[in-house]
Amino acid sequence: MRVSLKDVAAHAGVSIKTVSNVVNNFQHVTPAMRERVQRSIDELGYRPNLTARHLRAGRTGIIALALPELGNPYFAELAAAVIDTAAEHDYTVLLDHTGGRREQELLVSQGFRARVIDGLILSPIELETEDLRDRAENVPLVLLGERDYDLPYDHIAIDNVAAARAAVAHLVGLGRREVAFIGARRGRNEPAQLRVRGWREELTAAGLPVDEGLVAATDGWGHADGAAAMTRILDAGRRPDAVFAYNDPMAIGAMRVLHARGLRVPEDIAVVGFDDVVEGRFGAVTLTSVSPDKGAIGRLAVESVLARLGGAAPEARRVWAEYRLVERESTLGRSGASEGTNG
Amino acid sequence: MRVSLKDVAAHAGVSIKTVSNVVNNFQHVTPAMRERVQRSIDELGYRPNLTARHLRAGRTGIIALALPELGNPYFAELAAAVIDTAAEHDYTVLLDHTGGRREQELLVSQGFRARVIDGLILSPIELETEDLRDRAENVPLVLLGERDYDLPYDHIAIDNVAAARAAVAHLVGLGRREVAFIGARRGRNEPAQLRVRGWREELTAAGLPVDEGLVAATDGWGHADGAAAMTRILDAGRRPDAVFAYNDPMAIGAMRVLHARGLRVPEDIAVVGFDDVVEGRFGAVTLTSVSPDKGAIGRLAVESVLARLGGAAPEARRVWAEYRLVERESTLGRSGASEGTNG
DNA sequence: TTGAAAGCGCTAACAT
DNA sequence: ATGTTAGCGCTTTCAA
């Protein structure tokens, strides 16, 4: 059986309040009393019931972080940042994964997955503005990620258009003329939208043609999807001199295909990824990538939810985190290992 | 303000019980009454307070999963399996990361990190048997991973010694004589211990010398650690013809160093990893790896905790999950792509 | 079929 | 400095 305050009180021959005082390190308890109660606590193996405390306090000290996938190290790193920042504020993080599936994202946003939470940080993939508009849930919500929403919620992200432009500018600056984009999806408001826009804008600014035939759609955003997209481009008889991928895993999958077909990176085709995951630094050809400040994003997200917890309702705002373009072998070759900055 | 059952009852002009009946889809409620109450619920935007339910029920429906690091995709995949299995049983998973730090692992095992849980699944790195012996916590604990403990807790893992032997046997079968091991640690009971033992046993069984000078210790278990260890081995003037790494990231880190030094994999040095993470399938040289059945491990772990939740106390047992050795280019070269099975 | 009331374990206001 | 008690929001006997 579980031991409660009452049990300890009875055992020590004192009132519940006194035990509570000891448990909570209350000021005014005589050392003698404290020790006597502590003995009972130890003897009975008493542990406070958090659920009861939460009910009493009206809050749980838990915030949820719902991510598309844990397998992508980008999200893992982000999660670590969130967990650490939350811990600094005495908050625990309940991590959830949606698989980037609309169903799951809806459930999470409506609070059906984990309702013991004080706040929610959500990184949506499929959700539309309308899905979020009539959210019946009352815990604060903060959005993460590259989708564009017109909603009264804080949204933490980097400037995806600008970051994509920086990536393409880097490629164009190296003399590349035909830059493929891997990882788009059909549809107006899709995750890659802003990055495709950046790709388009920068090509135009450079006076290069925008060839929509070089935009490869994919089902998912993993290594295999990047490989499949690259294969499709090559099989279509196209031979771009550069590839900009939606994220690092896809870029790495694409490089695998290039390698298997005897195409050299970057000599024949330069490759740029997005997210700067550790993996990209240890391939046979290290990967140039847009590196968002994950630590900042995680920290800002937590602070944003917590700010709304006290009942305060600051106006919803869009927060831009920093990013850099990290240049490596996949664009510079074996010689260059500079780590240029931007953003 | 938050709306409670009482508010709804007042608004609908009925008793709390009736509202509760409607909320919980209780049998005996007249359709008229149900609709009337439902209207009030919708109008007021009532949402049940889970914390109160939990207090009442004496359980939360949450189990915690504490992992060393989320960044390693192996753990991410494991987590996904745990989350899915838990969901099937109407349980939510609170994911925690310990960073493989003893302090954090202790806190978790003692229940100081997340005390709202019904059960705990822990994958320890640093914890010793004694650390766990006098655990004052009363929620069921299930252990994961390659460490060896003599404790009254269920422990789910693959047979690490046998798996390591299979990996080394594969290398020896290909004619390799000098197999280095990357990722050991000093100390009797350390994570890599069983794998080192398997390495030792298989070499001995094959009549090969066991050269402890080919065992490279590391601080952590990431790409960079593998790269550093490989560098150290080569800089010491050693030139093994095979490397068996504690896990895939380390193996990949080692391959990067080999590549940078102009050594060919597998011609000059064959490489085997452990965990079979996705990344290993998309490098310039795909990675041969021991592939534990992550799905089974996750499922067994959840079922194991849940079995102890009802107050039942089955005898603690060691559960072995399956594994396979997946053979790829890092040992077979570009020609062979078989996926041999084992275990 | 619906209502009244007790109690889950805790904290805090109030009383002693 | 310590004790009494109400109440957080819910479920669940028991009664009507």
XYZ file of C-alpha atoms (C1' of nucleotides) in Angstrom:
718
model
C 0.000 0.000 0.000
C 0.975 3.525 -0.589
C 1.873 5.595 2.466
C 0.212 8.978 2.881
C 0.793 11.980 5.087
C -1.900 10.676 7.371
C -0.078 7.409 7.913
C 3.113 9.197 8.785
C 1.256 11.536 11.129
C -0.316 8.614 12.950
C 2.990 6.788 13.165
C 4.811 9.817 14.554
C 1.928 10.818 16.765
C 1.672 14.299 15.299
C -0.689 16.153 13.033
C -0.707 16.008 9.271
C 0.315 19.613 9.074
C 3.488 18.963 11.010
C 4.490 16.195 8.682
C 3.722 18.430 5.736
C 5.903 21.099 7.289
C 8.800 18.714 7.533
C 8.316 17.405 4.025
C 8.254 20.910 2.621
C 11.122 22.169 4.737
C 8.936 24.686 6.441
C 10.641 27.233 8.673
C 9.115 26.845 12.060
C 9.730 23.259 13.108
C 11.842 22.383 16.126
C 14.819 20.226 15.254
C 13.602 17.561 17.654
C 10.220 17.399 15.968
C 11.769 17.427 12.578
C 13.921 14.461 13.387
C 11.080 12.519 14.960
C 8.881 13.003 11.911
C 11.739 12.278 9.560
C 12.274 8.964 11.296
C 8.679 7.983 10.649
C 8.969 9.082 7.054
C 12.025 6.933 6.525
C 10.583 4.015 8.393
C 7.368 3.954 6.437
C 9.058 4.858 3.166
C 6.777 7.799 2.601
C 6.917 9.585 -0.757
C 4.715 12.571 -1.505
C 1.953 12.004 -4.005
C 2.613 14.411 -6.809
C -0.798 14.026 -8.329
C -2.409 15.296 -5.172
C -0.026 18.217 -5.084
C -0.837 19.012 -8.662
C -4.549 18.949 -8.047
C -4.047 21.218 -5.121
C -1.704 23.551 -6.967
C -3.789 23.681 -10.106
C -0.754 22.921 -12.209
C 1.434 19.936 -12.956
C 4.815 21.369 -13.790
C 4.804 19.423 -17.025
C 4.953 20.814 -20.525
C 4.607 18.667 -23.610
C 6.865 18.816 -26.624
C 5.340 17.213 -29.697
C 7.771 16.533 -32.524
C 7.316 14.917 -35.942
C 10.023 12.347 -35.391
C 12.625 11.603 -32.797
C 14.784 9.721 -35.287
C 15.963 12.890 -36.991
C 18.824 14.124 -34.819
C 17.740 17.677 -35.451
C 14.673 17.106 -33.333
C 16.642 15.147 -30.800
C 18.955 18.085 -30.292
C 16.038 20.453 -30.114
C 14.398 18.222 -27.527
C 17.540 18.225 -25.433
C 17.522 22.023 -25.431
C 13.876 22.131 -24.422
C 14.350 19.580 -21.656
C 17.322 21.426 -20.234
C 15.683 24.835 -20.279
C 12.525 23.423 -18.753
C 14.540 21.774 -16.010
C 16.063 25.153 -15.140
C 12.546 26.360 -14.472
C 11.620 23.224 -12.531
C 9.503 21.933 -15.348
C 9.417 18.402 -16.683
C 8.983 17.731 -20.390
C 6.660 15.128 -21.757
C 7.988 14.257 -25.172
C 5.583 13.104 -27.815
C 6.032 12.186 -31.439
C 3.411 12.720 -34.073
C 5.150 11.005 -36.961
C 4.232 14.122 -38.896
C 0.776 12.602 -39.315
C -2.173 14.946 -39.353
C -4.264 12.694 -37.129
C -1.663 12.649 -34.395
C -0.999 16.356 -34.669
C -4.678 17.062 -34.279
C -4.959 14.833 -31.232
C -1.980 16.517 -29.668
C -3.165 20.038 -30.399
C -6.588 19.249 -28.983
C -5.004 17.822 -25.880
C -6.165 14.270 -26.343
C -2.766 12.733 -26.135
C -1.489 14.074 -22.870
C -3.820 16.151 -20.824
C -1.755 16.420 -17.717
C 0.175 19.318 -19.063
C 0.458 23.009 -18.316
C 1.593 23.938 -21.797
C 2.358 22.592 -25.234
C 5.140 23.123 -27.742
C 4.170 21.723 -31.125
C 6.112 21.353 -34.331
C 3.463 20.657 -36.975
C 3.974 19.196 -40.407
C 0.521 18.568 -41.767
C -1.702 20.822 -39.698
C -3.449 23.674 -41.440
C -4.324 27.030 -39.995
C -7.968 26.044 -39.707
C -7.084 22.900 -37.763
C -5.605 25.083 -35.090
C -8.082 27.911 -35.222
C -10.848 26.378 -33.182
C -8.694 24.672 -30.668
C -10.910 23.923 -27.685
C -7.930 23.356 -25.466
C -6.998 25.944 -22.900
C -3.347 25.261 -22.202
C -0.911 27.652 -23.868
C 0.418 26.545 -27.242
C 3.660 27.547 -28.893
C 4.463 26.623 -32.468
C 7.784 25.557 -33.892
C 9.036 24.941 -37.379
C 8.973 26.136 -40.916
C 5.278 26.251 -41.628
C 3.563 29.574 -41.918
C 0.488 30.134 -39.766
C -1.745 33.090 -39.211
C -2.753 32.345 -35.656
C -2.677 33.925 -32.211
C 0.133 31.696 -31.026
C 3.806 32.372 -30.543
C 5.853 30.882 -33.316
C 9.586 30.247 -32.991
C 11.583 29.610 -36.136
C 14.449 30.802 -38.221
C 13.870 32.924 -41.317
C 13.529 30.013 -43.720
C 13.349 32.102 -46.855
C 16.492 33.997 -45.995
C 18.303 30.829 -44.922
C 17.391 29.069 -48.165
C 18.548 32.091 -50.117
C 21.868 32.010 -48.317
C 22.290 28.345 -49.242
C 21.489 28.946 -52.894
C 23.612 32.093 -52.969
C 26.519 30.028 -51.716
C 26.035 27.543 -54.567
C 25.612 30.249 -57.175
C 28.665 31.999 -55.819
C 30.621 28.830 -56.534
C 29.538 29.018 -60.143
C 26.660 26.540 -60.070
C 23.864 27.274 -62.519
C 21.418 24.411 -62.222
C 20.355 23.949 -58.623
C 17.830 21.210 -57.904
C 15.584 21.303 -54.848
C 14.816 18.027 -53.118
C 11.976 17.591 -50.643
C 9.155 19.839 -51.766
C 5.555 18.792 -51.670
C 2.636 19.778 -53.735
C 0.242 22.133 -52.017
C 0.255 25.766 -51.068
C 1.233 25.624 -47.456
C 3.635 22.796 -47.046
C 6.724 22.477 -44.847
C 9.240 23.129 -47.605
C 7.308 26.036 -49.028
C 9.423 28.812 -47.566
C 12.646 27.090 -48.528
C 11.447 26.595 -52.080
C 10.530 30.249 -52.156
C 14.013 31.182 -51.018
C 15.465 28.930 -53.704
C 13.279 30.588 -56.311
C 13.983 34.120 -55.151
C 17.726 33.700 -55.041
C 17.931 32.072 -58.455
C 15.901 34.925 -59.863
C 18.059 37.491 -58.107
C 21.099 35.828 -59.660
C 19.545 36.068 -63.083
C 19.272 32.293 -63.397
C 16.227 30.480 -64.780
C 13.847 28.934 -62.263
C 13.356 25.421 -63.549
C 10.436 23.831 -61.693
C 11.424 20.545 -63.279
C 14.322 20.522 -60.852
C 12.035 20.530 -57.810
C 11.607 16.955 -56.592
C 8.639 16.099 -54.408
C 8.952 13.388 -51.790
C 6.657 11.472 -49.471
C 8.731 11.767 -46.342
C 11.904 13.475 -45.209
C 14.328 10.673 -44.498
C 17.485 9.348 -46.128
C 15.499 7.021 -48.364
C 13.284 9.833 -49.614
C 16.294 11.922 -50.533
C 17.837 8.979 -52.337
C 14.628 8.261 -54.233
C 14.269 11.898 -55.290
C 17.858 12.083 -56.488
C 17.374 8.870 -58.439
C 14.281 10.268 -60.072
C 16.043 13.430 -61.142
C 18.937 11.528 -62.677
C 16.684 8.952 -64.296
C 14.764 11.773 -65.906
C 17.973 12.589 -67.725
C 18.612 15.742 -65.706
C 22.133 16.539 -64.555
C 22.006 19.587 -62.245
C 25.350 20.843 -60.965
C 24.002 21.382 -57.454
C 21.365 20.064 -55.076
C 19.731 21.859 -52.181
C 17.898 19.431 -49.930
C 15.118 20.135 -47.469
C 17.194 18.583 -44.684
C 20.445 16.778 -43.974
C 19.188 13.190 -44.015
C 17.757 13.783 -47.484
C 20.976 15.418 -48.641
C 22.936 12.429 -47.369
C 20.561 10.017 -49.079
C 21.050 11.972 -52.292
C 24.830 11.852 -51.918
C 24.686 8.104 -51.522
C 22.977 7.846 -54.915
C 25.462 10.203 -56.526
C 28.325 8.170 -55.106
C 26.789 4.894 -56.295
C 26.478 6.325 -59.800
C 30.033 7.517 -59.915
C 29.209 11.207 -59.725
C 31.618 13.193 -57.601
C 30.566 15.610 -54.853
C 31.202 18.491 -55.179
C 33.116 18.324 -58.487
C 30.130 17.116 -60.514
C 27.337 18.060 -58.172
C 27.552 20.192 -55.061
C 25.163 19.442 -52.194
C 23.734 21.594 -49.426
C 21.555 20.297 -46.606
C 19.572 21.878 -43.813
C 19.727 21.488 -40.010
C 23.420 20.689 -39.577
C 23.060 17.317 -37.862
C 26.141 15.577 -36.493
C 25.958 12.884 -39.132
C 26.773 15.427 -41.815
C 30.176 16.049 -40.279
C 31.343 12.438 -40.564
C 30.496 11.193 -44.025
C 33.142 10.446 -46.644
C 32.202 13.896 -47.915
C 31.211 16.258 -45.146
C 28.013 18.167 -45.730
C 27.522 21.894 -46.143
C 24.362 22.816 -44.266
C 22.184 25.564 -42.905
C 22.621 25.425 -39.150
C 19.716 26.778 -37.105
C 20.489 27.695 -33.513
C 18.677 24.736 -31.956
C 19.609 25.717 -28.447
C 18.023 29.123 -28.904
C 14.887 27.705 -30.476
C 14.403 25.282 -27.605
C 15.068 27.935 -25.012
C 12.793 30.500 -26.606
C 10.017 27.948 -26.941
C 10.103 27.043 -23.269
C 10.293 30.635 -22.150
C 7.417 31.436 -24.425
C 5.112 28.813 -22.925
C 6.122 29.610 -19.400
C 5.423 33.289 -19.986
C 1.816 32.443 -20.738
C 1.455 30.114 -17.816
C 1.013 32.699 -15.144
C -2.219 33.731 -16.805
C -0.445 36.549 -18.542
C -1.454 36.795 -22.181
C 1.246 38.673 -24.045
C 0.447 39.332 -27.663
C 1.301 36.451 -29.962
C 4.584 37.014 -31.668
C 6.853 35.510 -34.230
C 10.330 34.943 -32.874
C 13.257 34.527 -35.228
C 16.159 32.429 -34.087
C 19.618 32.744 -35.590
C 21.164 30.485 -38.196
C 24.486 30.060 -39.985
C 25.560 28.468 -43.200
C 28.264 25.950 -42.396
C 30.401 25.315 -45.454
C 32.004 21.913 -45.804
C 33.336 19.495 -48.405
C 30.062 18.874 -50.227
C 30.388 22.333 -51.743
C 34.022 23.306 -51.164
C 35.804 20.013 -51.766
C 38.564 18.472 -49.678
C 40.556 21.680 -49.495
C 38.167 24.101 -47.869
C 36.980 23.645 -44.336
C 35.936 27.163 -43.465
C 32.865 27.671 -41.356
C 31.365 30.828 -42.798
C 28.740 32.626 -40.805
C 25.474 34.255 -41.673
C 22.237 35.298 -40.082
C -11.087 30.336 -15.337
C -11.176 26.643 -15.672
C -14.604 25.030 -15.898
C -15.336 22.134 -13.565
C -18.054 19.503 -13.369
C -19.753 21.645 -10.779
C -19.997 24.583 -13.148
C -21.523 22.432 -15.841
C -23.965 20.915 -13.356
C -25.083 24.348 -12.234
C -25.414 25.579 -15.793
C -27.483 22.551 -16.831
C -29.441 22.483 -13.629
C -28.542 18.898 -12.814
C -26.312 17.141 -10.339
C -22.609 16.607 -10.701
C -23.150 12.891 -11.013
C -25.304 13.316 -14.074
C -22.700 15.404 -15.815
C -20.078 12.859 -14.887
C -22.273 10.161 -16.357
C -22.487 12.001 -19.625
C -18.787 12.741 -19.736
C -17.957 9.103 -19.117
C -20.562 7.768 -21.502
C -22.391 5.999 -18.741
C -25.153 3.612 -19.767
C -28.264 4.845 -18.044
C -28.780 8.397 -19.174
C -31.841 9.441 -21.117
C -31.024 10.870 -24.543
C -32.789 14.082 -23.635
C -30.727 14.507 -20.511
C -27.560 13.612 -22.346
C -28.172 16.258 -24.945
C -29.038 18.913 -22.408
C -25.870 18.270 -20.451
C -23.780 18.065 -23.591
C -25.030 21.474 -24.597
C -23.821 22.955 -21.350
C -20.505 21.189 -21.735
C -19.992 22.638 -25.189
C -21.204 26.040 -24.196
C -18.892 26.332 -21.231
C -16.030 24.575 -22.968
C -15.651 22.033 -20.237
C -12.645 19.721 -20.294
C -12.156 17.071 -17.622
C -9.294 17.661 -15.238
C -6.991 14.710 -15.625
C -5.076 15.399 -12.474
C -8.223 15.022 -10.420
C -9.038 11.797 -12.189
C -5.581 10.517 -11.512
C -5.788 11.343 -7.857
C -9.085 9.572 -7.660
C -7.893 6.583 -9.692
C -4.634 6.242 -7.836
C -2.745 6.079 -11.116
C -1.744 8.465 -13.883
C -1.539 6.343 -17.007
C 1.975 7.640 -17.599
C 5.165 5.633 -17.742
C 8.569 7.193 -18.038
C 11.265 6.114 -20.451
C 14.711 7.361 -19.474
C 17.333 7.101 -22.192
C 20.999 8.128 -22.284
C 20.596 10.240 -25.387
C 17.912 11.014 -27.875
C 20.421 11.997 -30.515
C 21.438 8.432 -31.221
C 18.786 7.162 -33.633
C 18.938 3.774 -31.971
C 17.288 5.233 -28.911
C 14.912 7.254 -31.007
C 13.677 4.112 -32.707
C 13.425 2.356 -29.387
C 11.439 5.246 -27.997
C 9.053 5.095 -30.919
C 8.407 1.416 -30.199
C 7.801 2.126 -26.534
C 5.467 5.018 -27.265
C 3.444 2.981 -29.722
C 3.091 -0.053 -27.478
C 2.182 2.127 -24.546
C -0.471 3.882 -26.611
C -2.049 0.515 -27.406
C -2.517 0.058 -23.681
C -3.794 3.613 -23.209
C -0.599 4.726 -21.601
C 1.319 7.913 -22.274
C 5.097 7.957 -22.255
C 7.115 10.626 -20.574
C 10.478 10.609 -22.290
C 13.516 11.645 -20.333
C 17.173 11.809 -21.202
C 19.935 11.244 -18.723
C 22.865 12.091 -20.961
C 24.342 8.859 -19.623
C 25.355 10.844 -16.559
C 25.333 9.072 -13.237
C 23.750 12.009 -11.440
C 20.800 12.101 -13.800
C 20.379 8.352 -13.792
C 20.279 8.364 -10.020
C 17.695 11.126 -9.943
C 15.556 9.276 -12.425
C 15.816 5.934 -10.677
C 14.922 7.546 -7.366
C 11.971 9.219 -8.967
C 13.132 12.775 -8.525
C 12.830 13.742 -12.129
C 9.256 12.807 -12.881
C 7.170 11.581 -10.040
C 3.837 11.525 -11.769
C 4.485 8.142 -13.229
C 3.107 4.663 -12.770
C 6.224 2.917 -13.964
C 9.745 3.479 -15.227
C 11.829 2.038 -18.035
C 15.471 2.949 -17.605
C 18.474 2.385 -19.822
C 21.447 3.015 -17.548
C 25.006 3.719 -18.563
C 26.809 4.658 -15.406
C 24.653 3.238 -12.653
C 26.082 0.442 -10.542
C 24.179 -2.413 -8.967
C 24.458 -0.783 -5.551
C 22.986 2.473 -6.852
C 19.853 0.613 -7.693
C 19.765 -1.735 -4.763
C 18.322 0.611 -2.175
C 15.905 2.349 -4.426
C 13.342 3.975 -2.169
C 10.938 4.442 -5.022
C 7.892 2.248 -5.268
C 6.943 2.414 -8.919
C 7.910 -0.621 -10.978
C 11.258 -0.393 -12.742
C 12.365 -2.220 -15.855
C 15.947 -2.097 -17.083
C 17.167 -1.891 -20.641
C 20.549 -2.145 -22.239
C 23.831 -3.925 -22.225
C 24.897 -3.556 -18.642
C 24.816 -6.547 -16.373
C 22.945 -6.165 -13.087
C 22.140 -8.549 -10.309
C 18.892 -7.017 -9.182
C 15.237 -7.929 -8.714
C 14.155 -6.009 -11.800
C 13.184 -7.225 -15.225
C 15.930 -6.620 -17.725
C 15.322 -6.571 -21.474
C 18.291 -6.867 -23.788
C 19.829 -8.886 -26.546
C 22.570 -11.403 -25.831
C 25.442 -8.967 -26.206
C 28.191 -11.528 -25.870
C 26.701 -13.751 -28.555
C 25.977 -10.782 -30.821
C 29.533 -9.509 -30.495
C 30.842 -12.991 -31.218
C 28.720 -13.141 -34.358
C 30.176 -9.837 -35.512
C 33.763 -10.940 -34.886
C 33.075 -14.368 -36.399
C 31.885 -12.633 -39.532
C 35.143 -10.669 -39.741
C 37.287 -13.680 -39.024
C 35.313 -15.655 -41.588
C 36.342 -13.049 -44.147
C 39.963 -13.708 -43.318
C 40.628 -10.810 -40.953
C 43.205 -11.515 -38.252
C 43.643 -8.256 -36.373
C 40.323 -6.975 -35.140
C 40.344 -3.770 -33.116
C 37.572 -2.909 -30.674
C 36.503 0.709 -30.375
C 34.457 2.061 -27.491
C 35.472 0.147 -24.397
C 35.935 1.775 -21.045
C 38.105 0.928 -18.151
C 36.276 -0.618 -15.244
C 34.760 -3.981 -14.530
C 31.133 -3.326 -15.223
C 30.943 -0.927 -18.085
C 28.534 -0.729 -21.007
C 30.864 -2.285 -23.566
C 32.002 -5.039 -21.239
C 29.867 -7.813 -22.696
C 30.754 -6.865 -26.245
C 34.437 -6.816 -25.428
C 33.987 -10.222 -23.842
C 32.352 -11.527 -27.004
C 35.199 -10.062 -29.057
C 37.719 -11.784 -26.792
C 35.906 -15.118 -26.748
C 35.475 -15.306 -30.483
C 39.054 -14.395 -31.240
C 40.187 -17.079 -28.840
C 37.800 -19.610 -30.343
C 39.257 -18.807 -33.743
C 42.749 -19.390 -32.437
C 43.733 -15.764 -32.876
C 45.701 -13.739 -30.356
C 43.758 -11.381 -28.110
C 45.657 -8.131 -28.392
C 44.432 -5.783 -25.685
C 46.420 -3.050 -27.374
C 43.711 -3.061 -30.039
C 40.996 -2.122 -27.556
C 40.433 1.628 -27.704
C 38.763 3.358 -24.791
C 36.610 6.428 -25.379
C 34.921 9.073 -23.315
C 31.560 9.010 -25.038
C 29.842 7.054 -27.756
C 29.341 9.483 -30.599
C 30.824 9.951 -34.061
C 33.614 12.119 -32.717
C 34.609 9.537 -30.116
C 34.844 6.841 -32.751
C 36.912 9.105 -34.947
C 39.240 9.970 -32.075
C 39.718 6.332 -31.145
C 40.488 5.339 -34.713
C 42.971 8.169 -34.977
C 44.677 7.048 -31.809
C 45.011 3.481 -33.039
C 46.521 4.556 -36.343
C 48.774 7.127 -34.734
C 50.098 4.418 -32.454
C 51.374 2.774 -35.604
C 48.812 -0.019 -35.483
C 47.181 -1.165 -38.698
C 44.429 -3.686 -37.848
C 42.593 -5.234 -40.791
C 39.214 -4.891 -39.097
C 37.382 -2.723 -36.573
C 34.429 -3.661 -34.417
C 32.822 -0.591 -32.905
C 30.600 -0.342 -29.853
C 27.887 1.309 -31.967
C 27.149 2.649 -35.426
C 27.929 6.318 -34.864
C 31.381 5.345 -33.617
C 31.887 3.019 -36.559
C 30.947 5.816 -38.929
C 33.271 8.222 -37.161
C 36.050 5.661 -37.546
C 35.301 5.218 -41.246
C 35.570 8.957 -41.772
C 39.091 8.862 -40.386
C 40.021 5.865 -42.519
C 38.659 7.621 -45.580
C 40.545 10.812 -44.786
C 43.767 8.834 -44.461
C 43.294 7.084 -47.739
C 42.582 3.679 -46.248
C 39.900 1.736 -48.084
C 36.910 0.079 -46.401
C 36.680 -2.879 -46.515
C 39.744 -3.658 -48.648
C 42.255 -2.357 -46.121
C 40.111 -2.352 -43.028
C 36.676 -3.900 -42.617
C 34.261 -2.237 -40.195
C 31.328 -3.576 -38.172
C 29.022 -1.440 -36.061
C 26.251 -2.104 -33.611
C 22.567 -1.047 -33.562
C 21.880 -0.818 -37.296
C 20.798 2.803 -37.436
C 19.421 4.224 -40.681
C 22.470 6.386 -41.198
C 24.584 3.277 -41.730
C 22.631 2.404 -44.837
C 23.385 5.656 -46.659
C 27.059 6.363 -46.324
C 29.464 6.168 -49.247
C 30.242 2.742 -47.793
C 27.221 1.128 -46.160
C 27.839 -0.285 -42.727
C 27.659 -3.891 -41.589
C 26.011 -3.904 -38.182
C 24.464 -5.972 -35.434
C 20.756 -5.228 -35.603
C 18.830 -5.656 -32.355
C 15.096 -6.033 -32.676
C 14.256 -2.578 -31.338
C 10.544 -3.070 -31.790
C 10.596 -6.176 -29.642
C 12.707 -4.547 -26.960
C 10.339 -1.610 -26.710
C 7.287 -3.810 -26.681
C 8.673 -6.207 -24.091
C 9.713 -3.338 -21.860
C 6.262 -1.798 -21.842
C 4.539 -5.104 -21.277
C 6.947 -5.815 -18.503
C 6.156 -2.607 -16.595
C 2.460 -2.921 -17.168
C 2.496 -6.476 -15.850
C 3.776 -5.162 -12.533
C 1.336 -2.311 -12.376
C -1.650 -4.233 -11.198
C 0.152 -4.992 -7.999
C 1.184 -8.351 -9.373
C 4.827 -9.092 -8.625
C 6.030 -11.725 -11.065
C 9.554 -12.888 -10.430
C 12.189 -10.647 -11.979
C 13.440 -12.062 -15.208
C 15.950 -11.438 -17.918
C 14.346 -11.241 -21.322
C 16.415 -11.750 -24.457
C 15.328 -10.001 -27.605
C 16.389 -11.157 -31.047
C 19.160 -9.688 -33.162
C 20.609 -10.171 -36.643
C 23.902 -9.402 -38.242
C 23.236 -7.272 -41.297
C 26.118 -7.563 -43.726
C 26.858 -4.605 -45.966
C 29.656 -2.950 -47.895
C 31.890 -2.134 -44.947
C 32.765 -5.830 -44.764
C 31.656 -7.270 -48.099
C 32.606 -4.491 -50.492
C 30.533 -3.053 -53.317
C 29.582 -6.466 -54.678
C 27.844 -8.146 -51.742
C 24.596 -6.791 -50.389
C 23.238 -9.884 -48.696
C 21.415 -9.453 -45.409
C 22.470 -12.574 -43.525
C 20.552 -13.509 -40.427
C 21.567 -14.693 -37.043
C 20.162 -15.007 -33.520
C -32.481 7.268 -13.995
C -30.663 10.824 -11.067
C -28.915 13.050 -6.601
C -26.104 13.510 -2.216
C -21.954 12.914 -0.118
C -17.572 10.755 0.982
C -12.864 10.665 -0.006
C -8.373 10.233 -3.110
C -3.534 13.084 -0.741
C -2.176 17.311 -0.363
C -1.647 22.534 0.988
C -2.864 26.721 3.197
C -5.801 29.609 5.909
C -7.014 29.902 10.323
C -7.033 28.669 15.117
C -4.654 27.405 19.241
C 5.319 25.843 17.042
C 1.719 22.764 16.034
C -3.243 21.288 15.122
C -7.916 21.545 12.496
C -10.160 21.814 8.504
C -11.765 23.175 3.931
C -11.302 22.247 -0.675
C -8.644 21.280 -5.393
C -12.079 18.127 -9.363
C -13.209 13.897 -9.883
C -15.502 9.001 -9.281
C -18.306 6.076 -6.745
C -20.999 3.925 -3.374
C -25.507 4.491 -1.544
C -30.058 6.447 -1.434
C -34.119 8.255 -3.568
